[in-house]
Amino acid sequence: MTSWLEKAVASGGLALMLLTSACTAPALPDTRAADEAAIREADVAWSKAAGSRNLEAVVSYYSDDAQVLPPNEPLAADRAAIRASWAALMAPEMAVSWKATRVEVARSGDFAYVTGTYLIEMKPANDTGKLVEVWKKQTGGQWKCVADIFNSDLPLPAAIPAAIPAVPGAKKK
């Protein structure tokens, strides 16, 4: 014979289990493949806008809170600074393009990152390098870049390392 306490625990356990399963949010659908395709498409269009020197179109791919970390320049942390940084790359004697080589979307479907390569054609020499873009899904489902960094594959000129101060605690070669 079961005591009233055992019955209460058993029914309470069942009630707790039912309550817990009712409160669990349903699994979100996995949209990573569609999100990756959307980001790749946006990134191609963004590169084409840069190639056509359309400054306003280029800047439009950034979110309102975006940050750009260009090489040899301070952080560009607002629209005006981002626009100014890109304006320098839109000079008539320059051409900018890039290509995504990897796009990874978070399972949550709200963040992604892109890695790739870029080419800046200019005289007297071209610059090639690599990039990282962090994309965030905005309200309404559109993807925008929230962080953008790129740096050159070209070696530093010989005179520059001597001008860089020693890092405290670093071993000398």
mmCIF file of N, CA and C in Angstrom, residues 45-103:
data_model
loop_
_atom_site.group_PDB
_atom_site.id
_atom_site.type_symbol
_atom_site.label_atom_id
_atom_site.label_comp_id
_atom_site.label_asym_id
_atom_site.label_seq_id
_atom_site.Cartn_x
_atom_site.Cartn_y
_atom_site.Cartn_z
ATOM 1 N N ALA A 45 27.576 41.757 -53.430
ATOM 2 C CA ALA A 45 27.017 43.059 -53.830
ATOM 3 C C ALA A 45 27.807 44.207 -53.192
ATOM 4 N N TRP A 46 28.232 44.021 -51.964
ATOM 5 C CA TRP A 46 29.020 45.029 -51.256
ATOM 6 C C TRP A 46 30.352 45.267 -51.966
ATOM 7 N N SER A 47 31.019 44.195 -52.346
ATOM 8 C CA SER A 47 32.286 44.309 -53.066
ATOM 9 C C SER A 47 32.083 45.001 -54.417
ATOM 10 N N LYS A 48 30.983 44.688 -55.094
ATOM 11 C CA LYS A 48 30.686 45.352 -56.378
ATOM 12 C C LYS A 48 30.450 46.854 -56.165
ATOM 13 N N ALA A 49 29.777 47.216 -55.087
ATOM 14 C CA ALA A 49 29.561 48.635 -54.780
ATOM 15 C C ALA A 49 30.896 49.335 -54.560
ATOM 16 N N ALA A 50 31.817 48.671 -53.872
ATOM 17 C CA ALA A 50 33.154 49.243 -53.666
ATOM 18 C C ALA A 50 33.879 49.375 -54.997
ATOM 19 N N GLY A 51 33.766 48.357 -55.844
ATOM 20 C CA GLY A 51 34.412 48.388 -57.147
ATOM 21 C C GLY A 51 33.898 49.491 -58.042
ATOM 22 N N SER A 52 32.640 49.864 -57.859
ATOM 23 C CA SER A 52 32.059 50.953 -58.665
ATOM 24 C C SER A 52 32.208 52.306 -57.974
ATOM 25 N N ARG A 53 32.933 52.323 -56.851
ATOM 26 C CA ARG A 53 33.223 53.549 -56.087
ATOM 27 C C ARG A 53 31.942 54.244 -55.598
ATOM 28 N N ASN A 54 30.952 53.450 -55.222
ATOM 29 C CA ASN A 54 29.695 53.988 -54.704
ATOM 30 C C ASN A 54 29.791 54.055 -53.180
ATOM 31 N N LEU A 55 30.306 55.164 -52.679
ATOM 32 C CA LEU A 55 30.593 55.321 -51.260
ATOM 33 C C LEU A 55 29.355 55.121 -50.389
ATOM 34 N N GLU A 56 28.246 55.730 -50.761
ATOM 35 C CA GLU A 56 27.037 55.601 -49.932
ATOM 36 C C GLU A 56 26.530 54.168 -49.897
ATOM 37 N N ALA A 57 26.618 53.467 -51.019
ATOM 38 C CA ALA A 57 26.208 52.056 -51.034
ATOM 39 C C ALA A 57 27.130 51.225 -50.150
ATOM 40 N N VAL A 58 28.437 51.482 -50.211
ATOM 41 C CA VAL A 58 29.387 50.746 -49.384
ATOM 42 C C VAL A 58 29.071 50.949 -47.907
ATOM 43 N N VAL A 59 28.872 52.176 -47.504
ATOM 44 C CA VAL A 59 28.597 52.481 -46.098
ATOM 45 C C VAL A 59 27.261 51.880 -45.647
ATOM 46 N N SER A 60 26.326 51.703 -46.554
ATOM 47 C CA SER A 60 25.006 51.176 -46.189
ATOM 48 C C SER A 60 25.041 49.724 -45.722
ATOM 49 N N TYR A 61 26.107 49.005 -45.986
ATOM 50 C CA TYR A 61 26.207 47.612 -45.545
ATOM 51 C C TYR A 61 26.584 47.490 -44.065
ATOM 52 N N TYR A 62 26.943 48.605 -43.442
ATOM 53 C CA TYR A 62 27.294 48.599 -42.026
ATOM 54 C C TYR A 62 26.066 48.889 -41.168
ATOM 55 N N SER A 63 26.017 48.269 -39.990
ATOM 56 C CA SER A 63 24.960 48.573 -39.030
ATOM 57 C C SER A 63 25.234 49.959 -38.427
ATOM 58 N N ASP A 64 24.239 50.500 -37.750
ATOM 59 C CA ASP A 64 24.401 51.824 -37.140
ATOM 60 C C ASP A 64 25.487 51.848 -36.066
ATOM 61 N N ASP A 65 25.752 50.702 -35.450
ATOM 62 C CA ASP A 65 26.763 50.641 -34.388
ATOM 63 C C ASP A 65 28.054 49.950 -34.840
ATOM 64 N N ALA A 66 28.283 49.909 -36.135
ATOM 65 C CA ALA A 66 29.448 49.204 -36.685
ATOM 66 C C ALA A 66 30.762 49.865 -36.307
ATOM 67 N N GLN A 67 31.811 49.051 -36.358
ATOM 68 C CA GLN A 67 33.176 49.530 -36.171
ATOM 69 C C GLN A 67 34.044 48.949 -37.285
ATOM 70 N N VAL A 68 34.882 49.803 -37.865
ATOM 71 C CA VAL A 68 35.815 49.375 -38.898
ATOM 72 C C VAL A 68 37.220 49.576 -38.343
ATOM 73 N N LEU A 69 38.045 48.558 -38.521
ATOM 74 C CA LEU A 69 39.414 48.579 -38.012
ATOM 75 C C LEU A 69 40.373 48.520 -39.203
ATOM 76 N N PRO A 70 40.548 49.643 -39.893
ATOM 77 C CA PRO A 70 41.416 49.640 -41.070
ATOM 78 C C PRO A 70 42.887 49.622 -40.663
ATOM 79 N N PRO A 71 43.755 49.129 -41.546
ATOM 80 C CA PRO A 71 45.173 49.126 -41.205
ATOM 81 C C PRO A 71 45.741 50.547 -41.191
ATOM 82 N N ASN A 72 46.620 50.790 -40.256
ATOM 83 C CA ASN A 72 47.352 52.062 -40.177
ATOM 84 C C ASN A 72 46.452 53.276 -40.021
ATOM 85 N N GLU A 73 45.296 53.097 -39.425
ATOM 86 C CA GLU A 73 44.347 54.181 -39.154
ATOM 87 C C GLU A 73 43.696 53.913 -37.808
ATOM 88 N N PRO A 74 43.169 54.956 -37.181
ATOM 89 C CA PRO A 74 42.408 54.735 -35.940
ATOM 90 C C PRO A 74 41.099 53.990 -36.219
ATOM 91 N N LEU A 75 40.538 53.431 -35.179
ATOM 92 C CA LEU A 75 39.240 52.778 -35.245
ATOM 93 C C LEU A 75 38.200 53.748 -35.786
ATOM 94 N N ALA A 76 37.395 53.290 -36.729
ATOM 95 C CA ALA A 76 36.273 54.083 -37.243
ATOM 96 C C ALA A 76 35.013 53.550 -36.566
ATOM 97 N N ALA A 77 34.467 54.318 -35.623
ATOM 98 C CA ALA A 77 33.384 53.814 -34.783
ATOM 99 C C ALA A 77 32.060 54.533 -34.977
ATOM 100 N N ASP A 78 31.936 55.338 -36.018
ATOM 101 C CA ASP A 78 30.647 55.946 -36.339
ATOM 102 C C ASP A 78 30.565 56.127 -37.855
ATOM 103 N N ARG A 79 29.383 56.464 -38.333
ATOM 104 C CA ARG A 79 29.160 56.576 -39.788
ATOM 105 C C ARG A 79 30.130 57.553 -40.445
ATOM 106 N N ALA A 80 30.352 58.689 -39.822
ATOM 107 C CA ALA A 80 31.235 59.698 -40.420
ATOM 108 C C ALA A 80 32.655 59.164 -40.554
ATOM 109 N N ALA A 81 33.156 58.500 -39.518
ATOM 110 C CA ALA A 81 34.515 57.946 -39.567
ATOM 111 C C ALA A 81 34.609 56.798 -40.573
ATOM 112 N N ILE A 82 33.579 55.970 -40.636
ATOM 113 C CA ILE A 82 33.563 54.871 -41.611
ATOM 114 C C ILE A 82 33.549 55.439 -43.026
ATOM 115 N N ARG A 83 32.714 56.425 -43.243
ATOM 116 C CA ARG A 83 32.634 57.072 -44.562
ATOM 117 C C ARG A 83 33.992 57.674 -44.942
ATOM 118 N N ALA A 84 34.645 58.357 -44.016
ATOM 119 C CA ALA A 84 35.942 58.986 -44.292
ATOM 120 C C ALA A 84 37.006 57.931 -44.604
ATOM 121 N N SER A 85 36.993 56.836 -43.872
ATOM 122 C CA SER A 85 37.960 55.765 -44.115
ATOM 123 C C SER A 85 37.766 55.167 -45.508
ATOM 124 N N TRP A 86 36.520 54.929 -45.873
ATOM 125 C CA TRP A 86 36.227 54.369 -47.192
ATOM 126 C C TRP A 86 36.463 55.381 -48.303
ATOM 127 N N ALA A 87 36.247 56.651 -48.046
ATOM 128 C CA ALA A 87 36.452 57.676 -49.078
ATOM 129 C C ALA A 87 37.883 57.632 -49.591
ATOM 130 N N ALA A 88 38.828 57.364 -48.697
ATOM 131 C CA ALA A 88 40.233 57.267 -49.109
ATOM 132 C C ALA A 88 40.456 56.101 -50.069
ATOM 133 N N LEU A 89 39.669 55.040 -49.934
ATOM 134 C CA LEU A 89 39.798 53.876 -50.816
ATOM 135 C C LEU A 89 39.033 54.033 -52.126
ATOM 136 N N MET A 90 38.256 55.088 -52.247
ATOM 137 C CA MET A 90 37.444 55.313 -53.439
ATOM 138 C C MET A 90 38.115 56.259 -54.442
ATOM 139 N N ALA A 91 39.387 56.556 -54.221
ATOM 140 C CA ALA A 91 40.112 57.458 -55.122
ATOM 141 C C ALA A 91 40.109 56.879 -56.538
ATOM 142 N N PRO A 92 40.090 57.752 -57.548
ATOM 143 C CA PRO A 92 40.025 57.275 -58.938
ATOM 144 C C PRO A 92 41.179 56.350 -59.330
ATOM 145 N N GLU A 93 42.329 56.505 -58.705
ATOM 146 C CA GLU A 93 43.476 55.679 -59.068
ATOM 147 C C GLU A 93 43.507 54.337 -58.319
ATOM 148 N N MET A 94 42.438 54.052 -57.571
ATOM 149 C CA MET A 94 42.379 52.811 -56.798
ATOM 150 C C MET A 94 41.139 52.005 -57.173
ATOM 151 N N ALA A 95 41.247 50.705 -57.011
ATOM 152 C CA ALA A 95 40.104 49.808 -57.184
ATOM 153 C C ALA A 95 40.144 48.777 -56.060
ATOM 154 N N VAL A 96 39.029 48.613 -55.379
ATOM 155 C CA VAL A 96 38.950 47.714 -54.232
ATOM 156 C C VAL A 96 37.971 46.586 -54.550
ATOM 157 N N SER A 97 38.368 45.371 -54.195
ATOM 158 C CA SER A 97 37.465 44.224 -54.322
ATOM 159 C C SER A 97 37.858 43.183 -53.279
ATOM 160 N N TRP A 98 36.937 42.316 -52.954
ATOM 161 C CA TRP A 98 37.225 41.229 -52.030
ATOM 162 C C TRP A 98 36.325 40.062 -52.310
ATOM 163 N N LYS A 99 36.688 38.930 -51.712
ATOM 164 C CA LYS A 99 35.920 37.699 -51.906
ATOM 165 C C LYS A 99 35.891 36.922 -50.596
ATOM 166 N N ALA A 100 34.702 36.504 -50.219
ATOM 167 C CA ALA A 100 34.553 35.664 -49.025
ATOM 168 C C ALA A 100 35.059 34.264 -49.347
ATOM 169 N N THR A 101 35.839 33.710 -48.434
ATOM 170 C CA THR A 101 36.290 32.330 -48.595
ATOM 171 C C THR A 101 35.609 31.404 -47.589
ATOM 172 N N ARG A 102 35.112 31.991 -46.503
ATOM 173 C CA ARG A 102 34.412 31.205 -45.481
ATOM 174 C C ARG A 102 33.329 32.060 -44.852
ATOM 175 N N VAL A 103 32.153 31.472 -44.699
ATOM 176 C CA VAL A 103 31.043 32.122 -44.004
ATOM 177 C C VAL A 103 30.515 31.122 -42.981
#
